[in-house]
């Protein structure tokens, strides 16, 4: 579920943004909704616009969806007392620049031939528009503008004796990236796309089994991580041990490498790798590739912290919090005029001049997208008295848009598409600028260098090597593929 445009709110960081989180649980106790709310809370970083939950208590489905943060939506006893049941799924949605409408808040629910069916989706279908047009031609009536609803209509119309058969058949028609959790009267179902672009993990808490986008959702409720859901695998939770069905043939995985660079919480473990350690490793590799004489290493908080720690360790330079972040800035606490827009970055970041004055500073950040925030941060550090400002980026230059569930600008708006590194350095007003190389990124991931084997990650935002067909992009004028573009008109 993806909005097409990069958020332009003046207080937002200039980063790529993950679109959503999913969570599911099935077990004998009647506290599924409480565990779901806690799991969604742990994954709040993956979506701050809206959240929803659907539970099943053996006789009926119970649902609650709203705009806002998880704690505000599910923090009242009145709401939670109505979400009874031993099975539940939930979803967090990322804030977009378009207007918010309730019909797009997930999980989506439908009464199908075999009974109630709720679905939550992390990712993006690259042929959603094409499928939607065909479904409408055949008589389907859509209630939302989300590509997630395309999957529901496919399930409703394909042949199959069971929901499992129908889901498998429907998913053979879709392209793109997805991790799904679904809820029926019989249990909870999790599915991951054949390339495993988006994450999905399986956990256990006593006799209950859980599905989530990240392992940090298990930690908050004391559940144990069992394993990754494999690419192309369907996992069925319906009592007893989880059932595994292989609904797609195995093929080389293309997990999103940006999960390690920025999206995932540092304390999560994805594909057997600690996110925190991966980011520190990137910092080590970045220092080996682009050392520079300086006095201290300063992260751009919060996402640049682990990479900056690695850079400081490798270069034997002091690590200092030369920039302090204010975590309590809301999106709409003020209606910004142009003067306030110009001050926007200072509402989230402030220079710690006591550490910066008279120093040669290495700023470490996870990425540069459009460069707007990076330029303002550099100016702020110089104003605080830094003698030199060198910027080091823990990802290769982002020169291509993502079509797999990540909120990105059009390619023409990406700084790395418009300029080479030297031009970018001049525009940002830094004394030097360096990005980690593609081979360096793969070395940091403990992978063989890219030119010696097929890439093990989806790195399309750096290379333009998209691992699936981009059907909608080829067949329409729409630059991005999500049906949520209609939010701009709602």
CSV table of C-alpha atoms in Angstrom, one decimal:
chain,number,residue,atom,x,y,z
A,1,UNK,CA,0.0,0.0,0.0
A,2,UNK,CA,1.9,3.0,-1.3
A,3,UNK,CA,1.4,6.7,-1.9
A,4,UNK,CA,3.1,7.9,-5.0
A,5,UNK,CA,4.8,11.1,-3.8
A,6,UNK,CA,7.5,11.9,-1.3
A,7,UNK,CA,6.0,13.6,1.7
A,8,UNK,CA,6.6,17.4,1.5
A,9,UNK,CA,5.6,18.3,5.0
A,10,UNK,CA,8.3,20.8,6.1
A,11,UNK,CA,9.1,19.0,9.3
A,12,UNK,CA,9.6,15.6,7.8
A,13,UNK,CA,13.0,14.2,7.3
A,14,UNK,CA,14.2,13.8,3.8
A,15,UNK,CA,14.4,10.0,3.8
A,16,UNK,CA,12.9,7.1,2.0
A,17,UNK,CA,10.1,5.8,4.1
A,18,UNK,CA,8.8,2.3,4.6
A,19,UNK,CA,5.0,2.1,4.0
A,20,UNK,CA,3.6,-0.3,6.6
A,21,UNK,CA,3.8,-3.1,9.1
A,22,UNK,CA,1.8,-6.2,9.6
A,23,UNK,CA,1.1,-8.4,12.6
A,24,UNK,CA,-0.9,-11.6,13.2
A,25,UNK,CA,-1.5,-14.0,16.0
A,26,UNK,CA,-3.4,-17.2,16.6
A,27,UNK,CA,-3.6,-19.0,19.9
A,28,UNK,CA,-5.8,-20.5,22.6
A,29,UNK,CA,-6.0,-17.5,24.9
A,30,UNK,CA,-8.3,-14.5,24.5
A,31,UNK,CA,-5.7,-11.8,24.5
A,32,UNK,CA,-4.8,-11.8,20.8
A,33,UNK,CA,-5.8,-8.1,20.4
A,34,UNK,CA,-3.7,-7.0,23.3
A,35,UNK,CA,-0.6,-8.7,21.8
A,36,UNK,CA,-1.5,-7.3,18.3
A,37,UNK,CA,-1.6,-3.8,19.7
A,38,UNK,CA,1.8,-4.2,21.4
A,39,UNK,CA,3.3,-5.7,18.3
A,40,UNK,CA,2.0,-2.8,16.2
A,41,UNK,CA,3.4,-0.3,18.8
A,42,UNK,CA,6.8,-1.9,18.5
A,43,UNK,CA,6.6,-1.4,14.7
A,44,UNK,CA,5.3,2.2,14.9
A,45,UNK,CA,8.4,3.3,12.9
A,46,UNK,CA,7.0,1.6,9.9
A,47,UNK,CA,3.8,3.6,9.8
A,48,UNK,CA,2.5,6.6,11.7
A,49,UNK,CA,-0.6,7.7,9.8
A,50,UNK,CA,-3.2,5.1,10.7
A,51,UNK,CA,-3.6,1.7,12.3
A,52,UNK,CA,-6.2,-1.0,12.3
A,53,UNK,CA,-7.0,-4.4,13.8
A,54,UNK,CA,-9.5,-7.3,13.1
A,55,UNK,CA,-10.0,-10.1,15.6
A,56,UNK,CA,-12.1,-13.3,15.6
A,57,UNK,CA,-13.7,-14.8,18.8
A,58,UNK,CA,-15.1,-18.0,17.4
A,59,UNK,CA,-18.5,-16.5,16.4
A,60,UNK,CA,-17.8,-13.1,14.9
A,61,UNK,CA,-15.2,-10.7,13.5
A,62,UNK,CA,-14.5,-7.5,15.5
A,63,UNK,CA,-12.7,-4.6,13.9
A,64,UNK,CA,-11.4,-1.2,14.8
A,65,UNK,CA,-9.5,1.2,12.5
A,66,UNK,CA,-8.6,4.8,12.9
A,67,UNK,CA,-6.2,7.6,12.0
A,68,UNK,CA,-3.3,8.3,14.3
A,69,UNK,CA,-0.7,6.4,16.3
A,70,UNK,CA,-1.1,3.0,17.8
A,71,UNK,CA,-1.2,4.1,21.4
A,72,UNK,CA,-3.9,6.7,20.7
A,73,UNK,CA,-6.1,4.2,18.7
A,74,UNK,CA,-5.8,1.1,20.9
A,75,UNK,CA,-5.0,2.8,24.2
A,76,UNK,CA,-8.5,2.8,25.6
A,77,UNK,CA,-10.2,-0.1,27.5
A,78,UNK,CA,-13.4,0.7,25.6
A,79,UNK,CA,-11.8,-0.1,22.2
A,80,UNK,CA,-9.8,-3.1,23.4
A,81,UNK,CA,-12.8,-4.7,25.2
A,82,UNK,CA,-14.6,-5.0,21.9
A,83,UNK,CA,-11.7,-6.7,20.1
A,84,UNK,CA,-12.2,-10.1,21.7
A,85,UNK,CA,-10.9,-13.3,20.3
A,86,UNK,CA,-8.0,-15.8,20.1
A,87,UNK,CA,-7.0,-14.7,16.6
A,88,UNK,CA,-6.1,-11.2,15.3
A,89,UNK,CA,-4.3,-9.3,12.6
A,90,UNK,CA,-3.2,-5.7,12.5
A,91,UNK,CA,-1.6,-3.1,10.3
A,92,UNK,CA,0.3,0.2,10.5
A,93,UNK,CA,0.2,2.6,7.6
A,94,UNK,CA,2.9,5.2,6.8
A,95,UNK,CA,2.0,8.9,6.7
A,96,UNK,CA,1.6,10.2,3.1
A,97,UNK,CA,1.3,13.6,1.6
A,98,UNK,CA,-2.2,12.8,0.3
A,99,UNK,CA,-5.5,13.2,2.3
A,100,UNK,CA,-6.3,10.4,4.6
A,101,UNK,CA,-9.5,8.4,4.1
A,102,UNK,CA,-10.8,5.7,6.3
A,103,UNK,CA,-11.6,3.3,3.5
A,104,UNK,CA,-7.9,2.8,2.8
A,105,UNK,CA,-7.0,2.0,6.4
A,106,UNK,CA,-6.1,-1.7,6.8
A,107,UNK,CA,-6.8,-4.5,7.5
A,108,UNK,CA,-9.5,-4.5,4.8
A,109,UNK,CA,-12.4,-6.8,5.4
A,110,UNK,CA,-14.9,-8.6,3.1
A,111,UNK,CA,-17.6,-11.2,3.4
A,112,UNK,CA,-16.7,-13.7,0.7
A,113,UNK,CA,-18.3,-17.0,-0.4
A,114,UNK,CA,-16.5,-19.0,2.3
A,115,UNK,CA,-17.1,-16.4,5.1
A,116,UNK,CA,-15.4,-13.3,6.6
A,117,UNK,CA,-11.9,-12.5,5.3
A,118,UNK,CA,-9.5,-9.7,6.6
A,119,UNK,CA,-6.3,-8.8,4.8
A,120,UNK,CA,-3.3,-6.6,5.7
A,121,UNK,CA,-0.5,-6.0,3.2
A,122,UNK,CA,3.1,-4.6,3.3
A,123,UNK,CA,4.5,-3.9,-0.1
A,124,UNK,CA,3.2,-2.8,-3.5
A,125,UNK,CA,1.9,-4.6,-6.6
A,126,UNK,CA,3.5,-3.5,-9.8
A,127,UNK,CA,0.5,-4.7,-11.9
A,128,UNK,CA,-2.3,-3.5,-9.6
A,129,UNK,CA,-3.7,-1.0,-12.0
A,130,UNK,CA,-3.8,-3.5,-14.8
A,131,UNK,CA,-5.5,-6.1,-12.6
A,132,UNK,CA,-8.0,-3.5,-11.3
A,133,UNK,CA,-9.1,-2.5,-14.7
A,134,UNK,CA,-9.7,-6.1,-15.7
A,135,UNK,CA,-11.6,-6.8,-12.4
A,136,UNK,CA,-13.8,-3.7,-12.9
A,137,UNK,CA,-14.5,-4.8,-16.5
A,138,UNK,CA,-15.7,-8.2,-15.1
A,139,UNK,CA,-18.0,-6.5,-12.6
A,140,UNK,CA,-16.0,-6.0,-9.4
A,141,UNK,CA,-16.9,-3.0,-7.3
A,142,UNK,CA,-14.0,-1.4,-5.4
A,143,UNK,CA,-14.5,0.4,-2.1
A,144,UNK,CA,-11.0,1.6,-1.6
A,145,UNK,CA,-8.1,3.0,-3.7
A,146,UNK,CA,-5.6,0.5,-2.2
A,147,UNK,CA,-3.9,-2.2,-4.3
A,148,UNK,CA,-4.6,-4.5,-1.3
A,149,UNK,CA,-8.2,-4.6,-2.3
A,150,UNK,CA,-7.1,-6.0,-5.7
A,151,UNK,CA,-5.9,-9.1,-3.9
A,152,UNK,CA,-9.3,-9.5,-2.2
A,153,UNK,CA,-11.2,-9.3,-5.4
A,154,UNK,CA,-8.9,-11.8,-7.0
A,155,UNK,CA,-9.5,-14.2,-4.2
A,156,UNK,CA,-13.2,-13.7,-4.5
A,157,UNK,CA,-13.2,-14.5,-8.2
A,158,UNK,CA,-10.6,-17.2,-8.8
A,159,UNK,CA,-11.5,-20.9,-8.5
A,160,UNK,CA,-10.6,-23.0,-5.5
A,161,UNK,CA,-12.1,-25.4,-2.9
A,162,UNK,CA,-10.6,-23.6,0.1
A,163,UNK,CA,-9.3,-20.1,1.1
A,164,UNK,CA,-5.8,-21.5,0.9
A,165,UNK,CA,-6.2,-22.6,-2.7
A,166,UNK,CA,-7.9,-19.4,-3.6
A,167,UNK,CA,-5.2,-17.2,-2.1
A,168,UNK,CA,-2.5,-19.2,-3.8
A,169,UNK,CA,-4.3,-19.0,-7.2
A,170,UNK,CA,-4.9,-15.2,-6.8
A,171,UNK,CA,-1.3,-14.5,-5.8
A,172,UNK,CA,-0.1,-16.2,-9.0
A,173,UNK,CA,-1.7,-13.3,-10.9
A,174,UNK,CA,0.1,-10.5,-9.1
A,175,UNK,CA,3.5,-9.0,-9.5
A,176,UNK,CA,5.6,-7.0,-7.2
A,177,UNK,CA,6.5,-7.2,-3.5
A,178,UNK,CA,4.2,-8.2,-0.6
A,179,UNK,CA,4.1,-9.7,2.8
A,180,UNK,CA,0.5,-10.5,3.8
A,181,UNK,CA,-1.4,-11.5,6.9
A,182,UNK,CA,-5.0,-12.7,6.5
A,183,UNK,CA,-7.6,-13.7,9.0
A,184,UNK,CA,-10.5,-16.1,8.5
A,185,UNK,CA,-12.8,-18.0,10.8
A,186,UNK,CA,-10.3,-21.0,10.5
A,187,UNK,CA,-7.1,-19.2,11.3
A,188,UNK,CA,-4.4,-16.7,10.4
A,189,UNK,CA,-2.4,-17.0,7.1
A,190,UNK,CA,0.9,-15.4,6.2
A,191,UNK,CA,2.4,-15.2,2.7
A,192,UNK,CA,5.6,-13.7,1.3
A,193,UNK,CA,6.2,-12.8,-2.3
A,194,UNK,CA,8.4,-15.2,-4.3
A,195,UNK,CA,11.5,-13.0,-4.2
A,196,UNK,CA,11.1,-12.2,-0.5
A,197,UNK,CA,11.5,-8.4,-1.1
A,198,UNK,CA,9.5,-7.4,2.1
A,199,UNK,CA,10.1,-9.0,5.5
A,200,UNK,CA,7.9,-11.4,7.4
A,201,UNK,CA,8.9,-13.5,10.4
A,202,UNK,CA,7.3,-16.2,12.5
A,203,UNK,CA,7.3,-16.3,16.3
A,204,UNK,CA,5.9,-18.3,19.2
A,205,UNK,CA,4.6,-17.2,22.6
A,206,UNK,CA,3.6,-20.3,24.6
A,207,UNK,CA,0.9,-22.1,22.6
A,208,UNK,CA,0.3,-19.0,20.3
A,209,UNK,CA,2.1,-18.4,17.0
A,210,UNK,CA,2.7,-15.0,15.6
A,211,UNK,CA,3.6,-13.3,12.3
A,212,UNK,CA,5.2,-9.9,12.0
A,213,UNK,CA,7.2,-7.6,9.8
A,214,UNK,CA,10.0,-7.5,12.3
A,215,UNK,CA,11.3,-9.4,15.3
A,216,UNK,CA,11.1,-6.4,17.6
A,217,UNK,CA,7.3,-7.0,17.6
A,218,UNK,CA,8.0,-10.3,19.3
A,219,UNK,CA,10.4,-8.9,21.9
A,220,UNK,CA,7.8,-6.5,23.3
A,221,UNK,CA,5.5,-9.4,24.3
A,222,UNK,CA,8.2,-11.8,25.3
A,223,UNK,CA,7.7,-14.1,22.3
A,224,UNK,CA,10.5,-16.1,20.8
A,225,UNK,CA,11.6,-15.8,17.2
A,226,UNK,CA,11.1,-19.1,15.3
A,227,UNK,CA,12.3,-18.3,11.7
A,228,UNK,CA,11.8,-16.2,8.7
A,229,UNK,CA,8.8,-16.9,6.5
A,230,UNK,CA,10.6,-18.0,3.3
A,231,UNK,CA,10.1,-16.3,0.0
A,232,UNK,CA,7.1,-17.8,-1.9
A,233,UNK,CA,5.9,-19.6,1.3
A,234,UNK,CA,2.4,-19.6,2.9
A,235,UNK,CA,2.2,-20.2,6.6
A,236,UNK,CA,-1.1,-21.3,8.1
A,237,UNK,CA,-1.7,-20.8,11.9
A,238,UNK,CA,-4.9,-22.7,12.8
A,239,UNK,CA,-4.0,-24.6,16.0
A,240,UNK,CA,-1.0,-26.8,16.7
A,241,UNK,CA,2.2,-26.4,14.7
A,242,UNK,CA,2.2,-23.9,11.8
A,243,UNK,CA,1.6,-25.5,8.4
A,244,UNK,CA,3.9,-24.5,5.6
A,245,UNK,CA,2.9,-24.6,2.0
A,246,UNK,CA,5.2,-23.8,-0.9
A,247,UNK,CA,3.0,-21.9,-3.4
A,248,UNK,CA,5.8,-20.7,-5.7
A,249,UNK,CA,8.9,-22.4,-6.9
A,250,UNK,CA,12.1,-21.4,-5.2
A,251,UNK,CA,14.2,-18.7,-6.9
A,252,UNK,CA,17.1,-16.4,-5.8
A,253,UNK,CA,16.0,-14.1,-3.1
A,254,UNK,CA,16.0,-10.3,-3.5
A,255,UNK,CA,15.4,-9.0,0.0
A,256,UNK,CA,15.2,-5.2,0.2
A,257,UNK,CA,18.7,-4.0,1.3
A,258,UNK,CA,17.3,-0.7,2.5
A,259,UNK,CA,15.7,-2.6,5.4
A,260,UNK,CA,19.2,-2.9,6.8
A,261,UNK,CA,20.2,0.7,5.9
A,262,UNK,CA,17.3,2.5,7.3
A,263,UNK,CA,13.8,1.0,7.5
A,264,UNK,CA,14.0,-1.7,10.2
A,265,UNK,CA,14.4,-1.0,13.9
A,266,UNK,CA,18.1,-1.5,14.9
A,267,UNK,CA,17.2,-4.1,17.5
A,268,UNK,CA,15.5,-6.3,14.9
A,269,UNK,CA,17.0,-9.4,13.2
A,270,UNK,CA,16.1,-9.9,9.6
A,271,UNK,CA,17.3,-12.7,7.3
A,272,UNK,CA,19.6,-13.9,10.1
A,273,UNK,CA,21.4,-10.6,10.3
A,274,UNK,CA,21.3,-8.1,13.2
A,275,UNK,CA,20.1,-4.7,11.8
A,276,UNK,CA,22.3,-2.9,14.3
A,277,UNK,CA,25.4,-4.8,13.5
A,278,UNK,CA,24.7,-4.5,9.7
A,279,UNK,CA,24.6,-0.7,10.1
A,280,UNK,CA,27.8,-0.6,12.1
A,281,UNK,CA,29.5,-2.8,9.5
A,282,UNK,CA,28.4,-0.4,6.8
A,283,UNK,CA,30.1,2.4,8.9
A,284,UNK,CA,33.3,0.4,9.1
A,285,UNK,CA,33.3,-0.2,5.4
A,286,UNK,CA,32.5,3.4,4.7
A,287,UNK,CA,35.5,4.5,6.8
A,288,UNK,CA,37.8,2.1,5.0
A,289,UNK,CA,36.6,3.4,1.6
A,290,UNK,CA,36.5,7.1,2.3
A,291,UNK,CA,38.8,8.1,5.2
A,292,UNK,CA,39.4,11.8,5.7
A,293,UNK,CA,41.4,13.9,8.2
A,294,UNK,CA,39.0,15.2,10.8
A,295,UNK,CA,38.5,15.7,14.6
A,296,UNK,CA,35.2,13.9,15.3
A,297,UNK,CA,32.4,11.8,13.8
A,298,UNK,CA,28.8,13.1,14.2
A,299,UNK,CA,25.7,11.1,13.3
A,300,UNK,CA,22.6,12.7,11.7
A,301,UNK,CA,20.2,11.3,14.3
A,302,UNK,CA,18.6,9.0,14.7
A,303,UNK,CA,19.1,6.8,11.6
A,304,UNK,CA,22.8,7.7,11.2
A,305,UNK,CA,23.9,6.6,14.6
A,306,UNK,CA,24.9,3.0,14.2
A,307,UNK,CA,26.8,3.7,10.9
A,308,UNK,CA,28.5,6.7,12.6
A,309,UNK,CA,29.6,4.4,15.5
A,310,UNK,CA,31.1,2.0,13.0
A,311,UNK,CA,32.9,4.8,11.1
A,312,UNK,CA,34.3,6.2,14.4
A,313,UNK,CA,35.5,2.8,15.5
A,314,UNK,CA,37.2,2.1,12.2
A,315,UNK,CA,38.8,5.5,11.9
A,316,UNK,CA,39.8,5.8,15.6
A,317,UNK,CA,38.0,9.2,15.8
A,318,UNK,CA,35.8,10.4,18.7
A,319,UNK,CA,32.1,9.9,18.3
A,320,UNK,CA,30.0,12.8,19.4
A,321,UNK,CA,26.3,13.8,19.3
A,322,UNK,CA,27.0,17.1,17.6
A,323,UNK,CA,23.3,17.2,16.5
A,324,UNK,CA,20.5,16.8,18.9
A,325,UNK,CA,17.1,15.6,17.7
A,326,UNK,CA,13.8,16.7,19.1
A,327,UNK,CA,11.5,13.6,19.1
A,328,UNK,CA,8.4,15.5,20.0
A,329,UNK,CA,7.7,17.4,16.9
A,330,UNK,CA,4.3,16.6,15.5
A,331,UNK,CA,3.3,16.9,11.8
A,332,UNK,CA,0.6,19.5,12.2
A,333,UNK,CA,1.2,21.4,15.4
A,334,UNK,CA,1.5,24.6,13.3
A,335,UNK,CA,0.3,25.7,9.9
A,336,UNK,CA,3.6,26.6,8.4
A,337,UNK,CA,4.2,29.7,6.4
A,338,UNK,CA,7.2,30.2,4.3
A,339,UNK,CA,9.3,31.6,7.2
A,340,UNK,CA,8.5,28.6,9.3
A,341,UNK,CA,9.1,26.2,6.5
A,342,UNK,CA,12.7,27.6,6.2
A,343,UNK,CA,13.1,26.9,9.9
A,344,UNK,CA,11.6,23.5,9.7
A,345,UNK,CA,14.8,21.4,10.1
A,346,UNK,CA,15.6,23.2,13.3
A,347,UNK,CA,12.4,22.0,14.9
A,348,UNK,CA,13.7,18.4,14.6
A,349,UNK,CA,17.5,19.0,14.8
A,350,UNK,CA,19.7,21.4,16.7
A,351,UNK,CA,23.4,21.8,16.5
A,352,UNK,CA,25.4,21.1,19.7
A,353,UNK,CA,27.9,23.9,19.2
A,354,UNK,CA,29.9,23.0,22.3
A,355,UNK,CA,31.1,19.9,20.4
A,356,UNK,CA,31.2,21.4,16.9
A,357,UNK,CA,32.9,24.8,17.2
A,358,UNK,CA,36.4,24.8,15.8
A,359,UNK,CA,36.3,21.2,14.7
A,360,UNK,CA,36.6,19.3,11.4
A,361,UNK,CA,33.4,17.3,11.4
A,362,UNK,CA,32.4,14.1,9.6
A,363,UNK,CA,28.6,13.9,9.3
A,364,UNK,CA,27.3,10.4,8.8
A,365,UNK,CA,23.8,9.8,7.5
A,366,UNK,CA,22.0,6.8,6.1
A,367,UNK,CA,21.0,8.3,2.7
A,368,UNK,CA,20.4,11.4,0.6
A,369,UNK,CA,17.2,11.5,-1.3
A,370,UNK,CA,16.4,15.1,-2.5
A,371,UNK,CA,19.1,16.7,-0.4
A,372,UNK,CA,16.9,19.4,1.1
A,373,UNK,CA,17.3,18.4,4.7
A,374,UNK,CA,21.0,17.5,4.2
A,375,UNK,CA,21.8,20.9,2.9
A,376,UNK,CA,20.1,22.6,5.9
A,377,UNK,CA,21.9,20.4,8.4
A,378,UNK,CA,25.2,21.2,6.8
A,379,UNK,CA,24.4,24.9,7.1
A,380,UNK,CA,23.4,24.5,10.7
A,381,UNK,CA,26.7,22.7,11.5
A,382,UNK,CA,28.7,25.4,9.8
A,383,UNK,CA,26.8,28.1,11.7
A,384,UNK,CA,27.7,26.3,14.9
A,385,UNK,CA,31.3,26.9,14.2
A,386,UNK,CA,32.6,23.8,12.4
A,387,UNK,CA,35.8,24.5,10.5
A,388,UNK,CA,35.2,21.7,8.0
A,389,UNK,CA,32.2,19.6,7.2
A,390,UNK,CA,32.7,16.2,5.4
A,391,UNK,CA,29.6,14.1,4.7
A,392,UNK,CA,29.6,10.3,4.5
A,393,UNK,CA,26.6,8.4,3.4
A,394,UNK,CA,25.8,4.8,4.5
A,395,UNK,CA,24.2,3.9,1.2
A,396,UNK,CA,25.1,4.2,-2.5
A,397,UNK,CA,23.5,7.2,-4.3
A,398,UNK,CA,19.8,6.7,-4.8
A,399,UNK,CA,19.2,7.4,-8.5
A,400,UNK,CA,16.0,5.3,-9.1
A,401,UNK,CA,12.5,5.2,-7.7
A,402,UNK,CA,11.2,2.3,-5.8
A,403,UNK,CA,8.1,0.4,-6.9
A,404,UNK,CA,7.9,-2.2,-4.1
A,405,UNK,CA,6.3,-0.5,-1.1
A,406,UNK,CA,8.6,2.5,-0.4
A,407,UNK,CA,7.6,6.1,-0.6
A,408,UNK,CA,10.0,7.8,-3.0
A,409,UNK,CA,9.9,10.8,-5.2
A,410,UNK,CA,10.0,10.6,-9.0
A,411,UNK,CA,13.4,9.9,-10.4
A,412,UNK,CA,13.8,13.5,-11.7
A,413,UNK,CA,13.5,14.7,-8.1
A,414,UNK,CA,16.3,12.5,-6.8
A,415,UNK,CA,19.5,14.4,-6.2
A,416,UNK,CA,21.7,11.5,-7.4
A,417,UNK,CA,19.8,11.5,-10.7
A,418,UNK,CA,20.3,15.2,-11.2
A,419,UNK,CA,24.0,15.5,-10.2
A,420,UNK,CA,27.2,13.6,-9.9
A,421,UNK,CA,29.0,13.3,-6.5
A,422,UNK,CA,31.1,16.4,-7.1
A,423,UNK,CA,28.1,18.5,-8.0
A,424,UNK,CA,26.2,17.2,-5.0
A,425,UNK,CA,29.0,18.1,-2.7
A,426,UNK,CA,29.0,21.7,-4.1
A,427,UNK,CA,25.3,21.9,-3.7
A,428,UNK,CA,25.3,20.7,-0.1
A,429,UNK,CA,28.3,23.0,0.7
A,430,UNK,CA,30.4,20.2,2.2
A,431,UNK,CA,34.2,20.0,2.0
A,432,UNK,CA,33.9,16.4,0.8
A,433,UNK,CA,31.1,13.9,0.1
A,434,UNK,CA,31.4,10.1,-0.3
A,435,UNK,CA,28.9,7.3,-0.5
A,436,UNK,CA,29.5,3.7,0.3
A,437,UNK,CA,30.1,1.7,-2.9
A,438,UNK,CA,27.8,-1.1,-4.0
A,439,UNK,CA,30.6,-3.6,-3.5
A,440,UNK,CA,31.3,-2.1,-0.1
A,441,UNK,CA,27.6,-2.4,0.9
A,442,UNK,CA,27.7,-6.0,-0.1
A,443,UNK,CA,30.9,-6.6,1.9
A,444,UNK,CA,29.3,-5.0,4.9
A,445,UNK,CA,26.4,-7.5,4.5
A,446,UNK,CA,28.9,-10.4,4.5
A,447,UNK,CA,28.0,-11.2,0.9
A,448,UNK,CA,30.3,-12.0,-2.0
A,449,UNK,CA,30.9,-8.9,-4.1
A,450,UNK,CA,28.2,-8.2,-6.6
A,451,UNK,CA,30.3,-8.7,-9.7
A,452,UNK,CA,31.1,-12.2,-8.7
A,453,UNK,CA,27.5,-13.5,-8.4
A,454,UNK,CA,23.9,-12.4,-8.7
A,455,UNK,CA,22.8,-9.8,-6.2
A,456,UNK,CA,21.2,-11.2,-3.1
A,457,UNK,CA,19.2,-8.1,-2.4
A,458,UNK,CA,16.8,-5.8,-4.1
A,459,UNK,CA,19.1,-2.8,-4.8
A,460,UNK,CA,17.0,-1.3,-7.6
A,461,UNK,CA,16.9,2.2,-6.0
A,462,UNK,CA,20.7,2.3,-6.5
A,463,UNK,CA,21.2,0.3,-9.7
A,464,UNK,CA,17.8,0.4,-11.5
A,465,UNK,CA,17.9,-3.4,-11.6
A,466,UNK,CA,14.2,-4.1,-10.8
A,467,UNK,CA,13.7,-7.8,-10.0
A,468,UNK,CA,10.1,-8.0,-11.3
A,469,UNK,CA,8.1,-6.7,-14.3
A,470,UNK,CA,6.9,-3.1,-13.9
A,471,UNK,CA,3.7,-3.8,-15.8
A,472,UNK,CA,1.7,-0.7,-14.8
A,473,UNK,CA,4.6,1.6,-15.4
A,474,UNK,CA,4.9,0.3,-19.0
A,475,UNK,CA,1.2,0.5,-19.7
A,476,UNK,CA,0.2,3.8,-18.1
A,477,UNK,CA,1.4,7.3,-17.8
A,478,UNK,CA,1.3,7.1,-14.0
A,479,UNK,CA,4.9,7.5,-12.8
A,480,UNK,CA,4.3,5.5,-9.6
A,481,UNK,CA,2.2,2.4,-9.4
A,482,UNK,CA,0.0,2.6,-6.3
A,483,UNK,CA,-3.7,3.2,-6.5
A,484,UNK,CA,-3.4,5.5,-3.6
A,485,UNK,CA,-2.5,8.3,-6.1
A,486,UNK,CA,-6.3,8.9,-6.0
A,487,UNK,CA,-5.9,10.2,-2.5
A,488,UNK,CA,-4.7,13.5,-3.9
A,489,UNK,CA,-8.1,13.9,-5.5
A,490,UNK,CA,-10.3,12.8,-2.6
